[in-house]
Coordinates of C-alpha atoms in Angstrom, one line a residue:
Chain A
M5 CA -6.7 88.1 240.4
N6 CA -4.5 90.8 238.8
K7 CA -3.1 90.7 235.1
F8 CA -0.4 93.1 236.0
D9 CA 1.6 94.1 239.0
V10 CA 3.3 97.3 238.6
K11 CA 5.9 97.5 241.5
D12 CA 8.3 100.8 242.7
L13 CA 8.2 101.7 239.2
N14 CA 10.3 104.2 238.0
L15 CA 10.9 106.1 234.6
Y16 CA 13.2 108.8 233.4
Y17 CA 13.2 110.5 230.2
G18 CA 17.3 111.3 230.3
E19 CA 16.8 114.0 233.3
N20 CA 13.2 114.2 233.4
H21 CA 11.4 111.7 236.1
A22 CA 8.5 111.0 234.4
L23 CA 7.2 108.0 236.7
K24 CA 7.8 108.3 240.3
G25 CA 7.7 105.1 242.4
I26 CA 4.3 103.6 241.0
N27 CA 2.6 100.8 242.7
L28 CA -0.9 99.5 240.9
P29 CA -2.1 96.1 240.5
I30 CA -4.2 95.7 237.3
P31 CA -7.0 93.0 237.9
E32 CA -7.8 90.5 235.0
R33 CA -10.8 91.2 233.0
K34 CA -11.7 94.5 234.3
V35 CA -11.4 98.0 232.5
T36 CA -8.8 100.1 234.6
A37 CA -8.9 103.7 233.6
L38 CA -5.6 105.9 234.1
I39 CA -6.8 109.7 234.7
G40 CA -5.1 112.9 235.3
P41 CA -4.2 116.0 233.7
S42 CA -1.8 116.2 230.6
G43 CA 1.7 115.3 231.2
C44 CA 1.3 113.4 234.6
G45 CA 2.3 110.3 233.2
K46 CA -0.6 108.1 232.4
S47 CA 0.4 107.4 229.2
T48 CA 3.8 106.9 229.9
L49 CA 2.5 104.1 232.4
L50 CA 0.1 102.5 229.4
R51 CA 3.1 102.2 227.7
T52 CA 5.4 100.4 229.9
L53 CA 2.7 97.5 229.9
N54 CA 4.0 96.5 226.3
R55 CA 7.0 98.2 226.4
M56 CA 6.2 100.7 223.3
N57 CA 9.1 103.1 225.6
D58 CA 11.7 101.1 224.5
L59 CA 11.3 103.0 221.3
I60 CA 12.5 106.1 223.0
E61 CA 15.9 106.9 223.3
N62 CA 17.2 107.8 226.9
V63 CA 14.5 105.9 229.0
K64 CA 15.6 104.5 232.2
I65 CA 13.4 102.0 234.1
T66 CA 13.7 100.7 237.7
G67 CA 11.1 98.5 239.6
N68 CA 8.8 95.8 237.7
V69 CA 6.4 95.3 236.1
S70 CA 4.9 91.9 235.8
L71 CA 2.3 90.2 233.6
D72 CA 0.8 87.1 235.2
G73 CA 3.7 87.1 237.6
N74 CA 6.5 87.2 235.2
D75 CA 8.7 90.3 235.0
I76 CA 8.2 91.8 231.3
Y77 CA 11.2 93.9 231.4
Q78 CA 13.2 90.4 231.8
E79 CA 11.5 88.7 228.7
R80 CA 13.6 88.6 225.7
N81 CA 10.6 88.1 223.3
V82 CA 9.5 91.7 222.9
G83 CA 7.3 90.8 220.1
G84 CA 5.7 88.0 222.2
L85 CA 4.8 90.4 224.8
R86 CA 3.2 92.8 222.7
M87 CA 1.0 90.1 220.9
K88 CA -0.3 89.0 224.4
V89 CA -0.7 92.8 225.2
G90 CA -2.5 94.6 222.1
M91 CA -2.8 98.4 221.8
V92 CA -5.0 101.0 220.3
F93 CA -3.7 104.3 219.9
Q94 CA -5.1 108.1 220.2
K95 CA -5.6 108.8 216.6
P96 CA -6.6 105.7 214.5
N97 CA -3.6 104.9 212.8
P98 CA -4.4 102.0 210.1
F99 CA -1.6 101.0 207.9
P100 CA -1.9 102.3 204.1
M101 CA -3.3 99.1 202.9
S102 CA -6.7 97.3 202.2
I103 CA -9.0 96.7 205.3
Y104 CA -8.8 93.1 205.1
E105 CA -4.6 93.2 205.1
N106 CA -4.9 95.6 208.1
V107 CA -6.8 93.0 210.1
A108 CA -4.5 90.0 208.6
Y109 CA -1.5 92.3 209.2
G110 CA -0.9 90.6 212.9
L111 CA -1.0 87.1 211.5
R112 CA 1.0 87.2 208.6
A113 CA 3.6 89.0 211.1
Q114 CA 4.1 85.8 212.7
G115 CA 4.1 83.8 209.5
I116 CA 0.9 82.2 209.0
R117 CA -0.3 82.3 205.3
D118 CA -2.8 79.7 205.2
K119 CA -5.7 81.7 203.2
K120 CA -8.5 79.9 205.3
V121 CA -7.1 80.4 208.4
I122 CA -6.6 84.1 207.8
D123 CA -10.1 84.8 206.4
E124 CA -11.6 83.2 209.3
A125 CA -9.5 85.3 211.7
V126 CA -10.3 88.5 209.6
E127 CA -14.1 88.0 210.0
N128 CA -14.0 87.1 213.7
A129 CA -11.9 90.0 214.5
L130 CA -14.1 92.5 212.5
R131 CA -17.3 91.0 213.8
G132 CA -15.7 91.5 217.4
A133 CA -15.0 95.1 216.8
A134 CA -18.6 95.7 215.5
L135 CA -17.5 96.6 212.0
W136 CA -18.1 93.6 209.9
D137 CA -21.5 94.4 208.8
E138 CA -20.7 98.0 208.0
V139 CA -17.1 96.5 205.8
S140 CA -18.1 93.1 204.8
D141 CA -18.7 94.1 201.1
R142 CA -15.6 96.0 200.6
L143 CA -12.7 94.3 202.8
D144 CA -10.6 94.6 199.8
G145 CA -11.3 98.6 199.9
H146 CA -8.5 100.7 201.2
A147 CA -8.4 101.5 205.2
F148 CA -8.1 105.1 204.6
G149 CA -11.5 105.4 203.0
L150 CA -13.1 104.6 206.4
S151 CA -14.7 107.2 208.7
G152 CA -12.3 108.2 211.8
G153 CA -14.7 105.8 214.1
Q154 CA -14.5 102.9 211.8
Q155 CA -10.7 103.3 211.6
Q156 CA -10.4 102.7 215.1
R157 CA -12.8 99.9 215.6
L158 CA -10.7 98.5 212.7
C159 CA -7.5 99.4 215.0
I160 CA -9.3 97.3 217.8
A161 CA -10.0 94.3 215.2
R162 CA -6.3 94.3 214.2
A163 CA -5.6 94.0 217.5
I164 CA -7.9 91.3 218.2
A165 CA -7.2 89.4 215.5
I166 CA -4.0 87.9 217.2
Q167 CA -5.9 86.8 220.1
P168 CA -4.2 89.2 223.1
E169 CA -5.4 89.0 226.6
V170 CA -5.1 92.7 227.5
I171 CA -5.9 95.8 225.3
L172 CA -4.1 99.0 226.1
M173 CA -6.3 101.9 224.8
D174 CA -4.6 105.3 224.7
E175 CA -7.4 108.1 224.8
P176 CA -8.9 105.9 222.1
T177 CA -11.6 108.5 221.3
S178 CA -10.0 111.7 221.8
A179 CA -10.1 112.1 218.2
L180 CA -13.5 111.0 217.4
D181 CA -17.1 112.7 217.1
P182 CA -19.8 111.9 220.3
I183 CA -21.3 109.5 218.0
A184 CA -18.1 107.7 217.2
T185 CA -17.1 107.8 220.7
H186 CA -20.5 106.1 222.0
K187 CA -20.1 103.1 219.3
I188 CA -16.3 102.6 220.7
E189 CA -17.8 102.6 224.4
E190 CA -20.3 100.3 223.4
L191 CA -17.7 97.9 222.1
M192 CA -15.6 98.0 225.1
E193 CA -18.6 97.0 227.2
E194 CA -18.5 93.5 224.8
L195 CA -14.6 93.5 225.2
R196 CA -14.4 93.7 228.9
K197 CA -16.0 90.1 228.8
D198 CA -13.1 88.8 227.2
Y199 CA -10.1 91.1 227.7
T200 CA -7.8 93.0 230.3
I201 CA -8.7 96.9 229.3
V202 CA -6.6 99.3 230.3
I203 CA -7.7 103.0 229.2
V204 CA -6.0 106.5 229.4
T205 CA -8.9 109.1 229.1
H206 CA -8.9 112.8 229.3
S207 CA -12.8 112.4 229.9
M208 CA -13.8 111.9 233.5
N209 CA -17.3 111.0 232.4
Q210 CA -15.8 108.2 230.1
A211 CA -13.7 106.9 233.0
K212 CA -17.0 107.2 235.3
R213 CA -19.0 105.1 232.4
I214 CA -16.5 102.5 231.6
S215 CA -14.2 101.6 234.1
D216 CA -14.3 99.2 237.2
K217 CA -11.2 100.8 238.5
T218 CA -9.6 104.0 238.3
A219 CA -5.7 105.3 239.1
V220 CA -5.3 108.9 239.2
F221 CA -2.0 110.4 238.3
W222 CA -0.3 113.9 239.4
M223 CA 3.1 115.1 238.1
G224 CA 4.3 111.4 237.7
E225 CA 2.8 110.3 240.5
L226 CA -0.1 107.6 241.2
V227 CA -2.2 110.0 243.7
E228 CA -4.8 107.2 244.0
H229 CA -6.7 104.2 242.7
G230 CA -9.7 102.1 243.9
E231 CA -13.2 101.5 242.5
T232 CA -14.2 104.0 240.2
A233 CA -17.0 104.8 242.0
Q234 CA -14.9 105.4 245.2
I235 CA -12.6 107.5 243.7
F236 CA -15.3 109.6 242.0
N237 CA -17.6 109.6 245.2
S238 CA -15.2 109.8 248.0
P239 CA -12.2 110.8 246.9
Q240 CA -9.7 110.5 249.6
D241 CA -6.4 112.8 248.2
E242 CA -7.2 116.6 248.1
R243 CA -5.7 116.4 244.3
T244 CA -8.4 113.7 243.3
K245 CA -10.8 115.6 245.0
G246 CA -10.1 118.8 242.7
Y247 CA -9.5 116.9 239.4
V248 CA -12.7 114.9 239.4
N249 CA -14.7 118.0 240.5
G250 CA -13.4 119.6 237.3
D251 CA -11.7 122.3 239.4
F252 CA -8.8 122.2 237.2
G253 CA -6.8 120.0 234.6
Chain B
M18 CA -3.1 122.5 232.8
S19 CA -1.4 121.1 235.8
D20 CA 0.4 123.9 237.4
V21 CA -2.0 126.7 238.9
V22 CA -1.2 130.1 237.4
T23 CA -1.1 132.8 239.6
V24 CA -1.8 136.2 238.5
N25 CA 0.0 139.3 239.6
H26 CA -1.3 142.0 237.6
A27 CA -4.7 142.7 236.0
P28 CA -3.9 142.6 232.2
T29 CA -4.6 145.2 230.1
A30 CA -5.5 145.4 226.3
K31 CA -4.6 149.2 226.0
Q32 CA -0.9 150.0 224.5
S33 CA 1.0 153.3 225.3
G34 CA 0.7 156.0 223.0
Q35 CA 4.3 155.8 221.9
V36 CA 3.3 152.2 220.7
V37 CA 0.0 153.4 219.2
K38 CA 1.8 156.3 217.3
A39 CA 4.2 153.9 215.8
L40 CA 1.8 151.2 214.9
E41 CA -0.2 153.9 213.0
A42 CA 2.7 155.2 211.2
S43 CA 3.3 151.7 210.1
A44 CA -0.1 151.1 208.8
N45 CA -0.1 154.3 206.4
R46 CA 3.6 153.7 205.0
V47 CA 3.9 152.4 201.4
D48 CA 5.9 149.2 202.0
W49 CA 8.7 149.5 199.1
A50 CA 10.9 147.0 200.6
N51 CA 8.3 144.5 200.2
H52 CA 7.7 145.3 196.3
L53 CA 11.5 145.4 195.7
F54 CA 11.7 142.0 197.0
K55 CA 8.7 140.6 195.4
Y56 CA 10.3 141.6 192.1
L57 CA 13.9 140.3 193.1
F58 CA 12.2 136.9 193.8
M59 CA 10.6 136.6 190.2
L60 CA 13.5 138.1 188.5
S61 CA 15.9 135.1 190.2
A62 CA 13.3 132.6 189.4
F63 CA 13.2 133.8 185.4
I64 CA 16.5 133.8 185.4
G65 CA 16.8 129.8 185.5
V66 CA 13.7 129.3 183.4
F67 CA 15.4 131.6 181.2
S68 CA 18.7 129.8 180.7
V69 CA 16.6 126.3 180.1
G70 CA 14.7 127.9 177.4
L71 CA 18.4 129.6 176.0
I72 CA 19.8 126.0 176.1
G73 CA 17.2 124.4 174.5
Y74 CA 17.0 126.8 171.9
F75 CA 20.8 126.8 170.9
L76 CA 20.7 123.0 170.9
I77 CA 18.1 122.6 168.8
K78 CA 19.3 125.5 166.5
E79 CA 22.5 124.1 166.1
G80 CA 21.9 120.5 166.0
M81 CA 19.0 121.0 163.3
P82 CA 21.8 121.1 160.2
A83 CA 22.9 117.7 161.1
L84 CA 19.4 116.0 161.7
S85 CA 17.8 117.2 158.9
Y86 CA 21.0 116.1 156.8
A87 CA 21.1 112.4 158.6
G88 CA 17.2 112.2 159.3
V89 CA 15.9 111.4 162.9
T90 CA 15.7 107.7 162.1
N91 CA 19.7 107.4 160.6
F92 CA 20.4 109.3 163.8
V93 CA 18.8 107.6 166.4
F94 CA 19.1 104.4 164.9
G95 CA 22.2 104.4 163.0
M96 CA 24.9 102.2 164.0
E97 CA 27.9 104.0 162.3
W98 CA 29.7 107.1 163.7
V99 CA 31.6 108.5 160.8
P100 CA 31.8 112.1 161.1
P101 CA 31.1 114.0 158.8
V102 CA 29.2 111.4 156.5
L103 CA 27.4 108.9 159.2
F104 CA 25.9 110.1 162.2
G105 CA 24.5 107.1 164.0
I106 CA 24.5 107.2 167.5
A107 CA 22.6 104.0 168.4
P108 CA 25.7 102.7 170.0
M109 CA 26.1 105.6 172.2
I110 CA 22.5 105.4 173.3
V111 CA 22.5 102.1 174.2
A112 CA 25.7 102.3 176.0
S113 CA 24.3 105.3 178.2
L114 CA 21.1 103.2 178.5
I115 CA 23.2 100.0 179.9
S116 CA 25.7 101.9 182.0
A117 CA 23.1 103.9 183.9
L118 CA 20.7 100.5 184.2
G119 CA 23.7 98.5 185.4
A120 CA 24.6 101.1 187.9
V121 CA 20.9 101.0 189.2
V122 CA 21.0 97.4 189.2
I123 CA 24.2 97.4 191.5
G124 CA 23.7 100.6 193.2
V125 CA 20.2 101.0 194.3
P126 CA 20.1 97.6 196.5
V127 CA 23.2 99.0 198.3
A128 CA 21.6 102.5 198.6
L129 CA 18.2 101.0 199.9
L130 CA 19.9 98.7 202.3
T131 CA 22.2 101.7 203.7
A132 CA 19.1 104.4 204.0
I133 CA 17.3 101.5 206.0
F134 CA 20.3 101.2 208.0
L135 CA 20.6 105.0 209.0
A136 CA 17.0 105.8 209.0
E137 CA 16.1 102.5 211.5
V138 CA 18.3 100.3 212.5
A139 CA 21.7 102.4 213.2
P140 CA 22.3 103.9 216.8
K141 CA 22.2 107.3 216.4
R142 CA 25.9 107.9 217.1
V143 CA 26.6 105.5 214.2
A144 CA 24.1 106.9 211.9
D145 CA 26.1 110.2 212.8
V146 CA 29.3 109.1 211.4
V147 CA 28.1 107.1 207.7
R148 CA 25.9 109.8 207.1
P149 CA 28.2 112.4 206.5
A150 CA 30.7 110.0 204.9
V151 CA 28.0 109.0 202.3
E152 CA 27.2 112.9 202.1
L153 CA 30.9 113.3 201.4
L154 CA 30.9 110.6 198.4
A155 CA 28.4 113.2 196.7
G156 CA 30.8 116.0 197.2
I157 CA 33.6 114.4 195.4
P158 CA 34.7 115.7 191.5
S159 CA 33.6 113.3 189.0
V160 CA 37.3 113.3 187.8
V161 CA 38.5 111.7 191.0
Y162 CA 35.9 109.1 190.7
G163 CA 37.2 108.7 187.1
F164 CA 40.6 108.6 188.4
F165 CA 39.9 106.1 191.2
G166 CA 38.1 104.0 188.3
L167 CA 41.3 103.9 186.1
V168 CA 43.4 103.2 188.7
I169 CA 41.4 100.6 190.9
I170 CA 38.6 99.3 188.5
V171 CA 40.1 99.0 185.3
P172 CA 42.5 96.7 186.5
M173 CA 40.6 94.9 188.7
V174 CA 37.9 94.2 185.6
E175 CA 41.2 93.0 183.5
K176 CA 42.2 90.8 186.4
V177 CA 38.9 89.0 187.1
F178 CA 37.7 88.6 183.6
N179 CA 41.2 88.0 182.3
I180 CA 40.9 90.6 179.6
P181 CA 43.3 92.8 177.6
A182 CA 41.8 96.2 178.3
G183 CA 39.5 96.7 181.1
N184 CA 38.2 100.1 180.1
T185 CA 34.7 98.8 179.8
L186 CA 30.8 99.0 180.2
M187 CA 31.5 97.4 183.2
A188 CA 34.2 99.4 184.9
A189 CA 31.8 102.4 184.1
I190 CA 28.7 100.6 185.6
I191 CA 30.7 99.9 188.9
V192 CA 32.1 103.8 189.0
L193 CA 28.7 105.1 188.4
A194 CA 27.2 102.5 190.8
V195 CA 29.2 104.3 193.6
M196 CA 28.6 108.0 192.3
I197 CA 24.8 107.6 192.4
L198 CA 25.0 105.9 195.9
P199 CA 24.8 109.4 197.9
T200 CA 21.6 110.8 195.7
V201 CA 19.7 107.5 196.2
I202 CA 20.5 107.0 199.7
A203 CA 19.8 110.2 201.0
I204 CA 16.5 110.7 199.2
S205 CA 15.4 107.0 200.4
E206 CA 16.4 107.8 203.7
T207 CA 14.6 111.1 203.6
A208 CA 11.2 109.2 202.4
L209 CA 11.4 106.5 204.9
R210 CA 11.6 109.1 207.8
A211 CA 8.9 111.0 206.1
V212 CA 6.6 107.4 206.9
P213 CA 4.4 108.5 209.9
R214 CA 5.7 107.3 213.3
S215 CA 2.0 105.6 214.0
Y216 CA 2.6 103.2 211.3
K217 CA 5.7 101.9 213.0
E218 CA 4.3 101.8 216.4
G219 CA 1.1 100.2 215.1
S220 CA 3.1 97.6 213.7
L221 CA 5.2 96.9 216.5
A222 CA 2.7 97.3 219.0
L223 CA 1.0 94.1 217.2
G224 CA 4.1 91.7 218.1
A225 CA 5.5 92.3 214.5
S226 CA 9.3 92.2 214.4
P227 CA 11.4 95.1 213.4
M228 CA 12.5 93.8 210.1
F229 CA 8.8 92.6 209.4
T230 CA 7.9 96.2 210.1
I231 CA 10.5 97.6 207.8
F232 CA 9.7 95.5 204.8
K233 CA 5.8 95.3 205.0
V234 CA 4.9 98.8 206.1
L235 CA 7.9 101.1 205.8
L236 CA 9.7 100.2 202.8
P237 CA 6.0 100.4 201.0
A238 CA 4.8 103.7 202.4
A239 CA 8.1 105.0 201.2
R240 CA 7.9 103.7 197.7
S241 CA 7.4 106.8 195.4
G242 CA 10.0 108.8 197.5
I243 CA 12.4 106.1 197.0
L244 CA 11.7 105.5 193.3
A245 CA 12.3 109.6 193.1
G246 CA 15.6 108.9 194.6
V247 CA 16.2 106.1 191.6
V248 CA 14.9 108.5 189.0
L249 CA 17.7 111.3 190.4
G250 CA 19.7 108.7 190.2
I251 CA 19.4 107.4 186.9
A252 CA 19.6 110.9 185.5
R253 CA 23.0 111.4 187.3
A254 CA 24.2 108.4 185.9
I255 CA 22.8 109.4 182.5
G256 CA 24.5 112.8 182.8
E257 CA 28.0 111.7 184.0
T258 CA 30.8 112.6 181.5
M259 CA 34.2 112.7 183.0
A260 CA 34.3 109.5 184.9
I261 CA 32.8 107.7 182.1
I262 CA 35.4 108.9 179.6
M263 CA 38.3 107.9 181.8
V264 CA 36.9 104.1 182.2
M265 CA 34.4 103.1 179.3
G266 CA 37.0 103.1 176.5
N267 CA 35.0 105.4 174.4
S268 CA 35.0 103.2 171.4
P269 CA 32.0 104.3 169.2
A270 CA 31.0 100.8 167.7
M271 CA 28.0 99.2 169.0
P272 CA 28.9 97.2 172.4
R273 CA 28.3 93.4 172.2
H274 CA 28.7 92.7 175.9
L275 CA 29.4 94.5 179.2
L276 CA 33.1 93.6 178.9
D277 CA 33.5 95.8 175.5
S278 CA 34.6 99.3 175.0
A279 CA 32.0 101.8 174.5
R280 CA 30.9 105.4 174.3
S281 CA 28.4 107.5 176.1
L282 CA 26.6 110.1 174.6
T283 CA 28.0 112.7 177.2
A284 CA 31.6 111.3 176.1
N285 CA 30.9 111.8 172.5
I286 CA 30.1 115.3 173.1
A287 CA 33.0 116.1 175.3
M288 CA 35.8 113.9 173.2
E289 CA 34.9 115.6 169.6
M290 CA 33.7 119.3 170.6
A291 CA 37.3 120.6 170.6
Y292 CA 38.1 120.0 167.1
A293 CA 34.6 119.4 165.5
T294 CA 33.4 121.7 162.5
G295 CA 30.4 122.3 160.6
L296 CA 28.1 119.2 160.4
H297 CA 30.1 117.2 162.5
S298 CA 29.7 119.6 165.2
S299 CA 26.1 119.9 164.7
A300 CA 26.0 116.2 165.1
L301 CA 27.5 116.7 168.8
Y302 CA 24.5 119.2 169.4
T303 CA 21.9 117.1 167.9
T304 CA 23.4 114.4 170.3
G305 CA 23.0 116.9 173.2
I306 CA 19.3 117.1 172.0
V307 CA 19.3 113.5 172.6
L308 CA 20.2 113.6 176.3
L309 CA 18.0 116.6 176.5
V310 CA 15.2 114.2 175.8
F311 CA 16.2 111.4 178.0
V312 CA 16.4 113.9 181.1
M313 CA 12.8 115.4 180.3
V314 CA 11.7 111.9 180.5
L315 CA 13.2 111.0 183.5
N316 CA 12.1 114.3 184.8
A317 CA 8.6 113.7 183.9
T318 CA 8.5 110.5 185.6
L319 CA 9.7 112.3 188.6
L320 CA 6.9 114.8 188.6
Y321 CA 4.3 111.8 188.0
L322 CA 5.6 110.0 191.1
N323 CA 5.5 113.2 193.2
R324 CA 2.2 113.7 192.2
E325 CA 1.5 110.2 193.5
K326 CA 3.1 110.8 196.5
A327 CA 0.9 114.2 197.2
R328 CA -2.4 112.5 196.5

């Protein structure tokens, strides 16, 4: 069962043809890794999945991206789409407010005021992001007081607090040290049971460790995609071969 | 990187003899220009500080006689201005504060919404028209604002409130509200634009609407910058002279309501300086001291806000 279906997707930043005829199915409740050298379009593709590219001026998109069979670019309620498709960014970006308010933010944005409901959602989300035990005694503390890895897990908690179906992760561990990275990867092992995860990563080892499917990008093109083991063990394309062997990139 | 770089020639770390010579000569030269400029910068900075010191000194020196004649309490809290006998400037302090605060109450909401419009809502092409127009507002001489107030606002106040003379606190508040717009807008817009993009992205990615994002994340994050803009706006309003003289009526009596004529501290100085002598003249300098104290308090507030921002 495919969660997303990307069909003949082209994306232009002004004159720059950033994504060229992408066709990619993204299966439900699996981890799909997008890999490739810098500037190859993998983050751009990720941001088409929750329409974050809408924020950039002069972006033109052709083709279509469907979520559960519905074209998301025909969708009028972009906020609703983004509730279903959560996102975690490269650099942890908690809001300048308390830990509690960070997690409650998405609920408050939907007009939910009932304190009991929010309390429960906050606790569940923090437990889900494996952060509850570390912060339960200081929920009112400022989010900036947390370490980088904790901040990133807070951002994951913030995302899962509103019950998304998909979590997009844009190099979620590239700003973190190895131990914090390990914790996030452990967390992803849990999250994969409930969510469809799409992750952009620069680390081929990370892609190997955590993903079921891998898609390799090269200068705006999707070179190859398939089972992660197959991509790494018997790549079909010369460029994939060179990239996964670490010859360049 | 994505492209394979082909190297055509072997890179070399050795420079030619000429280059080496030039570098050595430069290393041994005393750089007079550098020293010269260092002192030039210092001198320039000193001129500003020196001016402030000098102005403060003269205000105090010239204002002292009237202050010691009347006493601080009688001066600041005195209700009667009858030079050269009574030097009470309480009515003017009240007029200055009320007109500035009134201008803030009307002007700041408009300015803030404009800043949000420019920073977040307006398409680039619209913002590129609105922003220079607002900046132009800052360049209009205050006498022109006064003229505008006299011809448009004063008659309007007369008509709307059905009073014989429209030269009132109300008219001054409206004119000042327009005058502080460019200051508050420019600084608030800068503050809003300085909010990290990641906050906005994080909020929108959670499905929050653009309006929720603006009010719950962007405005709070830009708060101290916006407050700094408001403080500068107040300073501008308190210091304004010409436009106020033209629209506020300038009666030295304590205003009882917003539709009364009133005289600001600045107007008091500007209107009487030409013919005042002796103690009367000294009392005008003292008025200047009071004004300076207000501005210093505002600047201290600004410093405090900026420190909070830096933290």
